[in-house]
Amino acid sequence: GNVGSAAEETSGASVTSGPEVSSPSAVLMEASTGQVICEKGADEQRSPASITKIMTLILIFDALESGKISLEDEVVTSAHAKSMGGSQVFLEEGEKQTVETLIKCIVIASGNDASVAMAEYIAGSEEEFVRMMNERAAGLGMTGTHFVDCCGLTEDPSHRTTARDIAVMSRELINRYPQIHEYSTIWMDTITHVTKQGSKEFGLANTNKLLKMAANFTVTGLKTGSTSSAKYCLSATAEKDGVRLIAVVMAAPDFKARFQDAMTLLNYGYAVCRLYEDKEGLPLPQMPVTNGVETSVPLVYSGSFSYLGMNG
């Protein structure tokens, strides 16, 4: 849904008025309702690079939630996982790391090797894991998405998604598994490689520089991505006064523009959005019961109701 007047809706205008961004594709979404506040080229299919890993993380947390795996499980690195290029944490073949350490490697340092190690651990092969990724994407209604690998390193032109679909999967990850923020807000950490050569420390530095950029809201994540074909991508999550926003930027021309565009979108979002929540709600009437033991029963709200209001 677009935010706009009825006239805009009927004329089929797909671009909502929003701030100027240099990136060709961008989406700003409110996380609790999933409402899109503004968008630009939101349905153009592009290469997501490492933003692919948001879906990999959803499947990792699905497996944790179902009890299929646990954070303490030890995962052995295969030759295939070690062979990944691009951003990596330099796992050796046969090296063991816990699931939790590998999650940190994926979220903080965008480790391709760590992503493939987890894919193989959960699904038996990266190929089967990618099938699960596409199935999960379909279940979320991500119609513009097709995954070919689990880390976004592929040069395959059919590995594609859209800014809107990235917002949708980001929303699924942060709403369903809010514990992701325990990892996505880590600025620096270290892991220990234990191999035949002995043990050595390796530093993880967060690729999301937005975490350190001064803002009037709290940046809580989530994932960067860049390759020559994808240019610079970012899915940024933020929170202020209980309002959580997701800003997605794809194919930004450079490193600075990627973070600047996300900042512009988030500043705009917090200027125009108010989330209204009915926590207590209005007093409810008694519900009459026909042929029951009692003539009426009290009603209670099943949950809080919230809707997004726009200023101006």
PDB file of C-alpha atoms in Angstrom:
ATOM      1  CA  GLY A   1       0.000   0.000   0.000  1.00  0.00           C
ATOM      2  CA  ASN A   2       1.064   3.515  -0.808  1.00  0.00           C
ATOM      3  CA  VAL A   3       0.502   6.393   1.525  1.00  0.00           C
ATOM      4  CA  GLY A   4      -1.285   9.134  -0.366  1.00  0.00           C
ATOM      5  CA  SER A   5      -4.543  10.787  -1.239  1.00  0.00           C
ATOM      6  CA  ALA A   6      -7.424   8.894  -2.830  1.00  0.00           C
ATOM      7  CA  ALA A   7      -6.690  10.732  -6.072  1.00  0.00           C
ATOM      8  CA  GLU A   8      -3.138   9.407  -6.063  1.00  0.00           C
ATOM      9  CA  GLU A   9      -4.403   5.896  -5.336  1.00  0.00           C
ATOM     10  CA  THR A  10      -6.842   5.936  -8.238  1.00  0.00           C
ATOM     11  CA  SER A  11      -4.390   7.441 -10.706  1.00  0.00           C
ATOM     12  CA  GLY A  12      -2.134   4.472  -9.970  1.00  0.00           C
ATOM     13  CA  ALA A  13       0.794   6.618  -8.875  1.00  0.00           C
ATOM     14  CA  SER A  14       3.347   4.190  -7.495  1.00  0.00           C
ATOM     15  CA  VAL A  15       5.850   6.667  -6.090  1.00  0.00           C
ATOM     16  CA  THR A  16       4.958   8.336  -2.825  1.00  0.00           C
ATOM     17  CA  SER A  17       6.378  11.753  -2.142  1.00  0.00           C
ATOM     18  CA  GLY A  18       9.425  11.399   0.044  1.00  0.00           C
ATOM     19  CA  PRO A  19      12.870  12.874   0.442  1.00  0.00           C
ATOM     20  CA  GLU A  20      15.412  12.988  -2.369  1.00  0.00           C
ATOM     21  CA  VAL A  21      17.810  10.030  -2.349  1.00  0.00           C
ATOM     22  CA  SER A  22      20.594   9.312  -4.816  1.00  0.00           C
ATOM     23  CA  SER A  23      19.943   5.561  -4.885  1.00  0.00           C
ATOM     24  CA  PRO A  24      17.695   4.327  -7.708  1.00  0.00           C
ATOM     25  CA  SER A  25      15.760   1.964  -5.402  1.00  0.00           C
ATOM     26  CA  ALA A  26      14.663   2.704  -1.851  1.00  0.00           C
ATOM     27  CA  VAL A  27      11.887   1.847   0.599  1.00  0.00           C
ATOM     28  CA  LEU A  28      10.992   3.189   4.028  1.00  0.00           C
ATOM     29  CA  MET A  29       8.704   0.878   6.018  1.00  0.00           C
ATOM     30  CA  GLU A  30       7.199   1.002   9.497  1.00  0.00           C
ATOM     31  CA  ALA A  31       7.986  -2.339  11.139  1.00  0.00           C
ATOM     32  CA  SER A  32       4.921  -3.124  13.246  1.00  0.00           C
ATOM     33  CA  THR A  33       2.303  -2.477  10.549  1.00  0.00           C
ATOM     34  CA  GLY A  34       4.483  -3.146   7.498  1.00  0.00           C
ATOM     35  CA  GLN A  35       3.173   0.089   5.985  1.00  0.00           C
ATOM     36  CA  VAL A  36       5.399   1.645   3.331  1.00  0.00           C
ATOM     37  CA  ILE A  37       5.922   5.342   4.112  1.00  0.00           C
ATOM     38  CA  CYS A  38       7.780   6.218   0.930  1.00  0.00           C
ATOM     39  CA  GLU A  39       9.369   4.346  -1.933  1.00  0.00           C
ATOM     40  CA  LYS A  40      11.393   4.821  -5.099  1.00  0.00           C
ATOM     41  CA  GLY A  41      11.926   2.105  -7.717  1.00  0.00           C
ATOM     42  CA  ALA A  42      10.780  -0.328  -5.027  1.00  0.00           C
ATOM     43  CA  ASP A  43       9.932  -3.176  -7.391  1.00  0.00           C
ATOM     44  CA  GLU A  44      12.935  -3.025  -9.709  1.00  0.00           C
ATOM     45  CA  GLN A  45      14.860  -6.294  -9.515  1.00  0.00           C
ATOM     46  CA  ARG A  46      18.493  -5.817  -8.562  1.00  0.00           C
ATOM     47  CA  SER A  47      21.412  -7.761  -7.141  1.00  0.00           C
ATOM     48  CA  PRO A  48      21.282  -7.618  -3.322  1.00  0.00           C
ATOM     49  CA  ALA A  49      24.846  -8.833  -2.636  1.00  0.00           C
ATOM     50  CA  SER A  50      25.226  -9.661   1.090  1.00  0.00           C
ATOM     51  CA  ILE A  51      21.739  -8.418   1.960  1.00  0.00           C
ATOM     52  CA  THR A  52      20.869 -11.954   0.824  1.00  0.00           C
ATOM     53  CA  LYS A  53      22.094 -12.995   4.294  1.00  0.00           C
ATOM     54  CA  ILE A  54      18.940 -11.573   5.898  1.00  0.00           C
ATOM     55  CA  MET A  55      17.084 -14.611   4.517  1.00  0.00           C
ATOM     56  CA  THR A  56      19.932 -16.906   5.605  1.00  0.00           C
ATOM     57  CA  LEU A  57      19.553 -15.478   9.129  1.00  0.00           C
ATOM     58  CA  ILE A  58      15.759 -15.967   9.101  1.00  0.00           C
ATOM     59  CA  LEU A  59      16.318 -19.671   8.339  1.00  0.00           C
ATOM     60  CA  ILE A  60      18.993 -19.946  11.043  1.00  0.00           C
ATOM     61  CA  PHE A  61      16.615 -18.482  13.639  1.00  0.00           C
ATOM     62  CA  ASP A  62      13.765 -20.677  12.321  1.00  0.00           C
ATOM     63  CA  ALA A  63      15.991 -23.717  12.968  1.00  0.00           C
ATOM     64  CA  LEU A  64      16.865 -22.445  16.452  1.00  0.00           C
ATOM     65  CA  GLU A  65      13.201 -21.781  17.277  1.00  0.00           C
ATOM     66  CA  SER A  66      12.092 -25.233  16.109  1.00  0.00           C
ATOM     67  CA  GLY A  67      14.841 -26.857  18.205  1.00  0.00           C
ATOM     68  CA  LYS A  68      16.527 -28.347  15.137  1.00  0.00           C
ATOM     69  CA  ILE A  69      19.787 -26.643  16.179  1.00  0.00           C
ATOM     70  CA  SER A  70      21.022 -24.780  19.260  1.00  0.00           C
ATOM     71  CA  LEU A  71      23.375 -21.825  19.778  1.00  0.00           C
ATOM     72  CA  GLU A  72      25.941 -24.109  21.442  1.00  0.00           C
ATOM     73  CA  ASP A  73      26.090 -26.643  18.590  1.00  0.00           C
ATOM     74  CA  GLU A  74      29.512 -26.978  16.998  1.00  0.00           C
ATOM     75  CA  VAL A  75      29.631 -26.620  13.225  1.00  0.00           C
ATOM     76  CA  VAL A  76      32.493 -28.038  11.174  1.00  0.00           C
ATOM     77  CA  THR A  77      33.690 -25.960   8.209  1.00  0.00           C
ATOM     78  CA  SER A  78      33.658 -27.824   4.894  1.00  0.00           C
ATOM     79  CA  ALA A  79      36.087 -27.338   2.008  1.00  0.00           C
ATOM     80  CA  HIS A  80      33.231 -25.690   0.085  1.00  0.00           C
ATOM     81  CA  ALA A  81      32.536 -23.198   2.895  1.00  0.00           C
ATOM     82  CA  LYS A  82      36.252 -22.384   3.212  1.00  0.00           C
ATOM     83  CA  SER A  83      36.521 -21.769  -0.535  1.00  0.00           C
ATOM     84  CA  MET A  84      34.174 -18.772  -0.482  1.00  0.00           C
ATOM     85  CA  GLY A  85      35.792 -15.509  -1.484  1.00  0.00           C
ATOM     86  CA  GLY A  86      34.620 -11.986  -0.793  1.00  0.00           C
ATOM     87  CA  SER A  87      34.023 -10.900   2.790  1.00  0.00           C
ATOM     88  CA  GLN A  88      35.026 -13.766   5.037  1.00  0.00           C
ATOM     89  CA  VAL A  89      36.188 -14.624   8.536  1.00  0.00           C
ATOM     90  CA  PHE A  90      38.811 -17.090   7.199  1.00  0.00           C
ATOM     91  CA  LEU A  91      37.456 -20.353   8.566  1.00  0.00           C
ATOM     92  CA  GLU A  92      39.769 -23.297   7.864  1.00  0.00           C
ATOM     93  CA  GLU A  93      38.503 -26.638   6.550  1.00  0.00           C
ATOM     94  CA  GLY A  94      37.660 -28.836   9.539  1.00  0.00           C
ATOM     95  CA  GLU A  95      37.560 -25.860  11.923  1.00  0.00           C
ATOM     96  CA  LYS A  96      34.761 -25.959  14.516  1.00  0.00           C
ATOM     97  CA  GLN A  97      32.774 -22.915  15.625  1.00  0.00           C
ATOM     98  CA  THR A  98      29.524 -22.676  17.562  1.00  0.00           C
ATOM     99  CA  VAL A  99      26.291 -21.641  15.861  1.00  0.00           C
ATOM    100  CA  GLU A 100      26.302 -18.453  17.931  1.00  0.00           C
ATOM    101  CA  THR A 101      29.826 -17.531  16.800  1.00  0.00           C
ATOM    102  CA  LEU A 102      28.859 -18.149  13.170  1.00  0.00           C
ATOM    103  CA  ILE A 103      25.777 -15.920  13.580  1.00  0.00           C
ATOM    104  CA  LYS A 104      28.111 -13.143  14.783  1.00  0.00           C
ATOM    105  CA  CYS A 105      30.402 -13.744  11.802  1.00  0.00           C
ATOM    106  CA  ILE A 106      27.439 -13.415   9.422  1.00  0.00           C
ATOM    107  CA  VAL A 107      25.777 -10.408  11.054  1.00  0.00           C
ATOM    108  CA  ILE A 108      28.810  -8.334  12.058  1.00  0.00           C
ATOM    109  CA  ALA A 109      31.447  -9.194   9.450  1.00  0.00           C
ATOM    110  CA  SER A 110      29.195 -10.535   6.662  1.00  0.00           C
ATOM    111  CA  GLY A 111      31.233 -13.738   6.453  1.00  0.00           C
ATOM    112  CA  ASN A 112      30.444 -15.705   3.293  1.00  0.00           C
ATOM    113  CA  ASP A 113      32.281 -18.736   4.650  1.00  0.00           C
ATOM    114  CA  ALA A 114      30.233 -18.616   7.873  1.00  0.00           C
ATOM    115  CA  SER A 115      26.972 -18.353   5.872  1.00  0.00           C
ATOM    116  CA  VAL A 116      27.779 -21.423   3.787  1.00  0.00           C
ATOM    117  CA  ALA A 117      28.893 -23.397   6.878  1.00  0.00           C
ATOM    118  CA  MET A 118      25.505 -22.669   8.512  1.00  0.00           C
ATOM    119  CA  ALA A 119      23.579 -23.444   5.303  1.00  0.00           C
ATOM    120  CA  GLU A 120      25.245 -26.851   5.070  1.00  0.00           C
ATOM    121  CA  TYR A 121      24.726 -27.507   8.779  1.00  0.00           C
ATOM    122  CA  ILE A 122      20.996 -26.783   8.595  1.00  0.00           C
ATOM    123  CA  ALA A 123      20.102 -28.250   5.194  1.00  0.00           C
ATOM    124  CA  GLY A 124      22.899 -30.711   4.381  1.00  0.00           C
ATOM    125  CA  SER A 125      23.922 -28.735   1.296  1.00  0.00           C
ATOM    126  CA  GLU A 126      23.935 -25.129   0.181  1.00  0.00           C
ATOM    127  CA  GLU A 127      21.701 -26.108  -2.751  1.00  0.00           C
ATOM    128  CA  GLU A 128      18.990 -27.481  -0.435  1.00  0.00           C
ATOM    129  CA  PHE A 129      19.312 -24.427   1.827  1.00  0.00           C
ATOM    130  CA  VAL A 130      18.797 -22.119  -1.181  1.00  0.00           C
ATOM    131  CA  ARG A 131      15.636 -24.067  -2.035  1.00  0.00           C
ATOM    132  CA  MET A 132      14.436 -23.356   1.538  1.00  0.00           C
ATOM    133  CA  MET A 133      15.351 -19.671   1.119  1.00  0.00           C
ATOM    134  CA  ASN A 134      13.211 -19.377  -2.016  1.00  0.00           C
ATOM    135  CA  GLU A 135      10.352 -21.246  -0.351  1.00  0.00           C
ATOM    136  CA  ARG A 136      10.485 -18.907   2.679  1.00  0.00           C
ATOM    137  CA  ALA A 137      10.605 -15.872   0.362  1.00  0.00           C
ATOM    138  CA  ALA A 138       7.500 -17.128  -1.464  1.00  0.00           C
ATOM    139  CA  GLY A 139       5.756 -17.610   1.885  1.00  0.00           C
ATOM    140  CA  LEU A 140       6.431 -13.948   2.720  1.00  0.00           C
ATOM    141  CA  GLY A 141       5.024 -12.837  -0.641  1.00  0.00           C
ATOM    142  CA  MET A 142       8.426 -11.753  -1.962  1.00  0.00           C
ATOM    143  CA  THR A 143       7.370 -11.959  -5.611  1.00  0.00           C
ATOM    144  CA  GLY A 144      10.398 -10.088  -6.987  1.00  0.00           C
ATOM    145  CA  THR A 145      12.960 -12.381  -5.383  1.00  0.00           C
ATOM    146  CA  HIS A 146      15.007 -15.350  -6.557  1.00  0.00           C
ATOM    147  CA  PHE A 147      18.015 -16.618  -4.610  1.00  0.00           C
ATOM    148  CA  VAL A 148      20.859 -18.626  -6.183  1.00  0.00           C
ATOM    149  CA  ASP A 149      23.224 -18.777  -3.182  1.00  0.00           C
ATOM    150  CA  CYS A 150      23.033 -18.140   0.563  1.00  0.00           C
ATOM    151  CA  CYS A 151      25.482 -15.230   0.782  1.00  0.00           C
ATOM    152  CA  GLY A 152      25.015 -13.042  -2.302  1.00  0.00           C
ATOM    153  CA  LEU A 153      28.506 -13.603  -3.666  1.00  0.00           C
ATOM    154  CA  THR A 154      27.233 -15.208  -6.873  1.00  0.00           C
ATOM    155  CA  GLU A 155      27.714 -13.455 -10.209  1.00  0.00           C
ATOM    156  CA  ASP A 156      24.569 -15.200 -11.497  1.00  0.00           C
ATOM    157  CA  PRO A 157      22.278 -12.497 -12.943  1.00  0.00           C
ATOM    158  CA  SER A 158      19.204 -14.458 -11.824  1.00  0.00           C
ATOM    159  CA  HIS A 159      20.095 -13.834  -8.131  1.00  0.00           C
ATOM    160  CA  ARG A 160      17.707 -10.932  -7.681  1.00  0.00           C
ATOM    161  CA  THR A 161      15.441  -9.138  -5.232  1.00  0.00           C
ATOM    162  CA  THR A 162      13.749  -5.750  -4.829  1.00  0.00           C
ATOM    163  CA  ALA A 163      13.919  -2.982  -2.234  1.00  0.00           C
ATOM    164  CA  ARG A 164      10.341  -3.820  -1.210  1.00  0.00           C
ATOM    165  CA  ASP A 165      11.161  -7.515  -0.750  1.00  0.00           C
ATOM    166  CA  ILE A 166      14.245  -6.657   1.323  1.00  0.00           C
ATOM    167  CA  ALA A 167      12.023  -4.526   3.585  1.00  0.00           C
ATOM    168  CA  VAL A 168       9.574  -7.448   3.879  1.00  0.00           C
ATOM    169  CA  MET A 169      12.266  -9.964   4.882  1.00  0.00           C
ATOM    170  CA  SER A 170      13.948  -7.456   7.212  1.00  0.00           C
ATOM    171  CA  ARG A 171      10.591  -6.938   8.921  1.00  0.00           C
ATOM    172  CA  GLU A 172      10.122 -10.706   9.309  1.00  0.00           C
ATOM    173  CA  LEU A 173      13.575 -11.068  10.868  1.00  0.00           C
ATOM    174  CA  ILE A 174      13.267  -8.210  13.400  1.00  0.00           C
ATOM    175  CA  ASN A 175       9.623  -8.852  14.340  1.00  0.00           C
ATOM    176  CA  ARG A 176       9.903 -12.587  14.700  1.00  0.00           C
ATOM    177  CA  TYR A 177      13.440 -12.737  16.084  1.00  0.00           C
ATOM    178  CA  PRO A 178      14.134  -9.450  17.899  1.00  0.00           C
ATOM    179  CA  GLN A 179      17.219 -11.116  19.433  1.00  0.00           C
ATOM    180  CA  ILE A 180      18.933 -10.380  16.091  1.00  0.00           C
ATOM    181  CA  HIS A 181      19.598  -6.885  17.466  1.00  0.00           C
ATOM    182  CA  GLU A 182      21.839  -8.367  20.179  1.00  0.00           C
ATOM    183  CA  TYR A 183      24.185  -9.203  17.299  1.00  0.00           C
ATOM    184  CA  SER A 184      23.461  -6.441  14.766  1.00  0.00           C
ATOM    185  CA  THR A 185      24.356  -3.689  17.263  1.00  0.00           C
ATOM    186  CA  ILE A 186      27.800  -5.130  18.112  1.00  0.00           C
ATOM    187  CA  TRP A 187      30.449  -2.725  16.787  1.00  0.00           C
ATOM    188  CA  MET A 188      33.551  -4.861  17.416  1.00  0.00           C
ATOM    189  CA  ASP A 189      34.091  -8.434  18.581  1.00  0.00           C
ATOM    190  CA  THR A 190      36.642 -11.183  18.207  1.00  0.00           C
ATOM    191  CA  ILE A 191      36.424 -14.853  17.410  1.00  0.00           C
ATOM    192  CA  THR A 192      39.077 -17.461  18.098  1.00  0.00           C
ATOM    193  CA  HIS A 193      40.264 -19.724  15.300  1.00  0.00           C
ATOM    194  CA  VAL A 194      41.474 -23.065  16.677  1.00  0.00           C
ATOM    195  CA  THR A 195      43.353 -25.060  14.024  1.00  0.00           C
ATOM    196  CA  LYS A 196      46.302 -27.432  13.812  1.00  0.00           C
ATOM    197  CA  GLN A 197      48.533 -24.353  13.850  1.00  0.00           C
ATOM    198  CA  GLY A 198      47.182 -23.403  17.272  1.00  0.00           C
ATOM    199  CA  SER A 199      44.663 -20.732  18.226  1.00  0.00           C
ATOM    200  CA  LYS A 200      44.545 -17.159  17.062  1.00  0.00           C
ATOM    201  CA  GLU A 201      42.195 -14.230  17.552  1.00  0.00           C
ATOM    202  CA  PHE A 202      40.394 -12.665  14.622  1.00  0.00           C
ATOM    203  CA  GLY A 203      38.648  -9.308  14.848  1.00  0.00           C
ATOM    204  CA  LEU A 204      35.100  -8.731  13.626  1.00  0.00           C
ATOM    205  CA  ALA A 205      34.246  -5.129  12.702  1.00  0.00           C
ATOM    206  CA  ASN A 206      30.658  -4.197  11.903  1.00  0.00           C
ATOM    207  CA  THR A 207      30.155  -3.277   8.239  1.00  0.00           C
ATOM    208  CA  ASN A 208      27.168  -1.089   9.215  1.00  0.00           C
ATOM    209  CA  LYS A 209      28.820   2.295   9.810  1.00  0.00           C
ATOM    210  CA  LEU A 210      25.382   3.804  10.442  1.00  0.00           C
ATOM    211  CA  LEU A 211      25.725   2.447  14.002  1.00  0.00           C
ATOM    212  CA  LYS A 212      28.351   5.122  14.686  1.00  0.00           C
ATOM    213  CA  MET A 213      26.746   8.007  12.806  1.00  0.00           C
ATOM    214  CA  ALA A 214      25.173  10.574  15.138  1.00  0.00           C
ATOM    215  CA  ALA A 215      21.397  10.508  14.828  1.00  0.00           C
ATOM    216  CA  ASN A 216      18.305  11.505  16.771  1.00  0.00           C
ATOM    217  CA  PHE A 217      17.172   7.879  16.732  1.00  0.00           C
ATOM    218  CA  THR A 218      18.795   4.566  17.682  1.00  0.00           C
ATOM    219  CA  VAL A 219      20.216   2.490  14.839  1.00  0.00           C
ATOM    220  CA  THR A 220      19.581  -1.196  15.634  1.00  0.00           C
ATOM    221  CA  GLY A 221      20.908  -2.965  12.488  1.00  0.00           C
ATOM    222  CA  LEU A 222      20.761  -4.617  10.082  1.00  0.00           C
ATOM    223  CA  LYS A 223      22.794  -5.593   6.981  1.00  0.00           C
ATOM    224  CA  THR A 224      25.026  -4.090   4.337  1.00  0.00           C
ATOM    225  CA  GLY A 225      25.911  -5.457   0.922  1.00  0.00           C
ATOM    226  CA  SER A 226      28.161  -4.471  -1.950  1.00  0.00           C
ATOM    227  CA  THR A 227      29.556  -6.058  -5.100  1.00  0.00           C
ATOM    228  CA  SER A 228      30.460  -4.499  -8.438  1.00  0.00           C
ATOM    229  CA  SER A 229      27.076  -5.488  -9.881  1.00  0.00           C
ATOM    230  CA  ALA A 230      24.996  -4.615  -6.804  1.00  0.00           C
ATOM    231  CA  LYS A 231      26.853  -1.381  -6.036  1.00  0.00           C
ATOM    232  CA  TYR A 232      26.118  -0.343  -2.424  1.00  0.00           C
ATOM    233  CA  CYS A 233      23.103  -1.741  -0.577  1.00  0.00           C
ATOM    234  CA  LEU A 234      21.819  -1.407   2.971  1.00  0.00           C
ATOM    235  CA  SER A 235      18.871  -2.491   5.062  1.00  0.00           C
ATOM    236  CA  ALA A 236      18.912  -0.207   8.105  1.00  0.00           C
ATOM    237  CA  THR A 237      16.680  -0.626  11.135  1.00  0.00           C
ATOM    238  CA  ALA A 238      16.119   2.051  13.742  1.00  0.00           C
ATOM    239  CA  GLU A 239      13.958   2.817  16.767  1.00  0.00           C
ATOM    240  CA  LYS A 240      12.711   5.997  18.422  1.00  0.00           C
ATOM    241  CA  ASP A 241       9.927   6.375  20.998  1.00  0.00           C
ATOM    242  CA  GLY A 242       8.788   2.805  20.307  1.00  0.00           C
ATOM    243  CA  VAL A 243       8.498   3.393  16.533  1.00  0.00           C
ATOM    244  CA  ARG A 244      10.662   0.997  14.519  1.00  0.00           C
ATOM    245  CA  LEU A 245      11.539   1.856  10.934  1.00  0.00           C
ATOM    246  CA  ILE A 246      13.263  -0.087   8.160  1.00  0.00           C
ATOM    247  CA  ALA A 247      15.089   1.851   5.442  1.00  0.00           C
ATOM    248  CA  VAL A 248      16.271  -0.091   2.396  1.00  0.00           C
ATOM    249  CA  VAL A 249      18.671   1.376  -0.144  1.00  0.00           C
ATOM    250  CA  MET A 250      19.805  -0.512  -3.261  1.00  0.00           C
ATOM    251  CA  ALA A 251      22.477   0.296  -5.868  1.00  0.00           C
ATOM    252  CA  ALA A 252      23.699   3.448  -4.132  1.00  0.00           C
ATOM    253  CA  PRO A 253      26.533   4.942  -6.193  1.00  0.00           C
ATOM    254  CA  ASP A 254      29.076   4.795  -3.375  1.00  0.00           C
ATOM    255  CA  PHE A 255      29.735   3.891   0.256  1.00  0.00           C
ATOM    256  CA  LYS A 256      28.853   7.367   1.568  1.00  0.00           C
ATOM    257  CA  ALA A 257      25.633   7.676  -0.444  1.00  0.00           C
ATOM    258  CA  ARG A 258      24.394   4.368   0.918  1.00  0.00           C
ATOM    259  CA  PHE A 259      24.559   5.580   4.525  1.00  0.00           C
ATOM    260  CA  GLN A 260      23.462   9.135   3.687  1.00  0.00           C
ATOM    261  CA  ASP A 261      20.339   7.898   1.851  1.00  0.00           C
ATOM    262  CA  ALA A 262      19.400   5.631   4.752  1.00  0.00           C
ATOM    263  CA  MET A 263      19.899   8.527   7.191  1.00  0.00           C
ATOM    264  CA  THR A 264      17.743  10.800   4.989  1.00  0.00           C
ATOM    265  CA  LEU A 265      14.942   8.206   4.860  1.00  0.00           C
ATOM    266  CA  LEU A 266      15.005   7.541   8.603  1.00  0.00           C
ATOM    267  CA  ASN A 267      15.059  11.250   9.496  1.00  0.00           C
ATOM    268  CA  TYR A 268      12.088  11.759   7.180  1.00  0.00           C
ATOM    269  CA  GLY A 269      10.256   8.811   8.721  1.00  0.00           C
ATOM    270  CA  TYR A 270      10.657  10.039  12.288  1.00  0.00           C
ATOM    271  CA  ALA A 271       9.557  13.533  11.234  1.00  0.00           C
ATOM    272  CA  VAL A 272       6.301  12.343   9.659  1.00  0.00           C
ATOM    273  CA  CYS A 273       5.275   9.221  11.604  1.00  0.00           C
ATOM    274  CA  ARG A 274       3.353   8.771  14.768  1.00  0.00           C
ATOM    275  CA  LEU A 275       2.401   5.291  15.896  1.00  0.00           C
ATOM    276  CA  TYR A 276      -0.874   5.224  17.786  1.00  0.00           C
ATOM    277  CA  GLU A 277      -1.391   2.298  20.109  1.00  0.00           C
ATOM    278  CA  ASP A 278      -4.532   1.332  21.963  1.00  0.00           C
ATOM    279  CA  LYS A 279      -3.001  -0.589  24.834  1.00  0.00           C
ATOM    280  CA  GLU A 280      -5.987  -0.632  27.180  1.00  0.00           C
ATOM    281  CA  GLY A 281      -8.626   0.166  24.601  1.00  0.00           C
ATOM    282  CA  LEU A 282     -12.190   1.207  25.314  1.00  0.00           C
ATOM    283  CA  PRO A 283     -14.261  -0.616  27.945  1.00  0.00           C
ATOM    284  CA  LEU A 284     -15.890  -3.632  26.311  1.00  0.00           C
ATOM    285  CA  PRO A 285     -19.518  -4.711  26.665  1.00  0.00           C
ATOM    286  CA  GLN A 286     -20.617  -8.106  27.972  1.00  0.00           C
ATOM    287  CA  MET A 287     -21.261 -10.666  25.252  1.00  0.00           C
ATOM    288  CA  PRO A 288     -24.680 -12.305  25.558  1.00  0.00           C
ATOM    289  CA  VAL A 289     -24.625 -16.107  25.451  1.00  0.00           C
ATOM    290  CA  THR A 290     -27.536 -18.136  24.116  1.00  0.00           C
ATOM    291  CA  ASN A 291     -28.394 -21.465  25.867  1.00  0.00           C
ATOM    292  CA  GLY A 292     -25.250 -21.161  28.011  1.00  0.00           C
ATOM    293  CA  VAL A 293     -24.619 -21.781  31.699  1.00  0.00           C
ATOM    294  CA  GLU A 294     -24.040 -18.030  32.030  1.00  0.00           C
ATOM    295  CA  THR A 295     -26.274 -15.484  30.267  1.00  0.00           C
ATOM    296  CA  SER A 296     -23.249 -13.352  29.298  1.00  0.00           C
ATOM    297  CA  VAL A 297     -19.445 -13.429  29.292  1.00  0.00           C
ATOM    298  CA  PRO A 298     -16.924 -10.575  29.565  1.00  0.00           C
ATOM    299  CA  LEU A 299     -14.885  -9.638  26.491  1.00  0.00           C
ATOM    300  CA  VAL A 300     -11.147  -8.942  26.491  1.00  0.00           C
ATOM    301  CA  TYR A 301      -8.847  -7.545  23.827  1.00  0.00           C
ATOM    302  CA  SER A 302      -6.693 -10.187  22.153  1.00  0.00           C
ATOM    303  CA  GLY A 303      -3.790  -7.726  21.815  1.00  0.00           C
ATOM    304  CA  SER A 304      -2.956  -4.098  21.382  1.00  0.00           C
ATOM    305  CA  PHE A 305      -4.086  -2.397  18.209  1.00  0.00           C
ATOM    306  CA  SER A 306      -1.725   0.002  16.472  1.00  0.00           C
ATOM    307  CA  TYR A 307      -1.933   2.143  13.391  1.00  0.00           C
ATOM    308  CA  LEU A 308       0.426   4.572  11.742  1.00  0.00           C
ATOM    309  CA  GLY A 309      -0.542   8.228  11.584  1.00  0.00           C
ATOM    310  CA  MET A 310       1.190  10.670   9.253  1.00  0.00           C
ATOM    311  CA  ASN A 311       1.716  14.330  10.062  1.00  0.00           C
ATOM    312  CA  GLY A 312       0.646  16.898   7.520  1.00  0.00           C
TER     313      GLY A 312
END
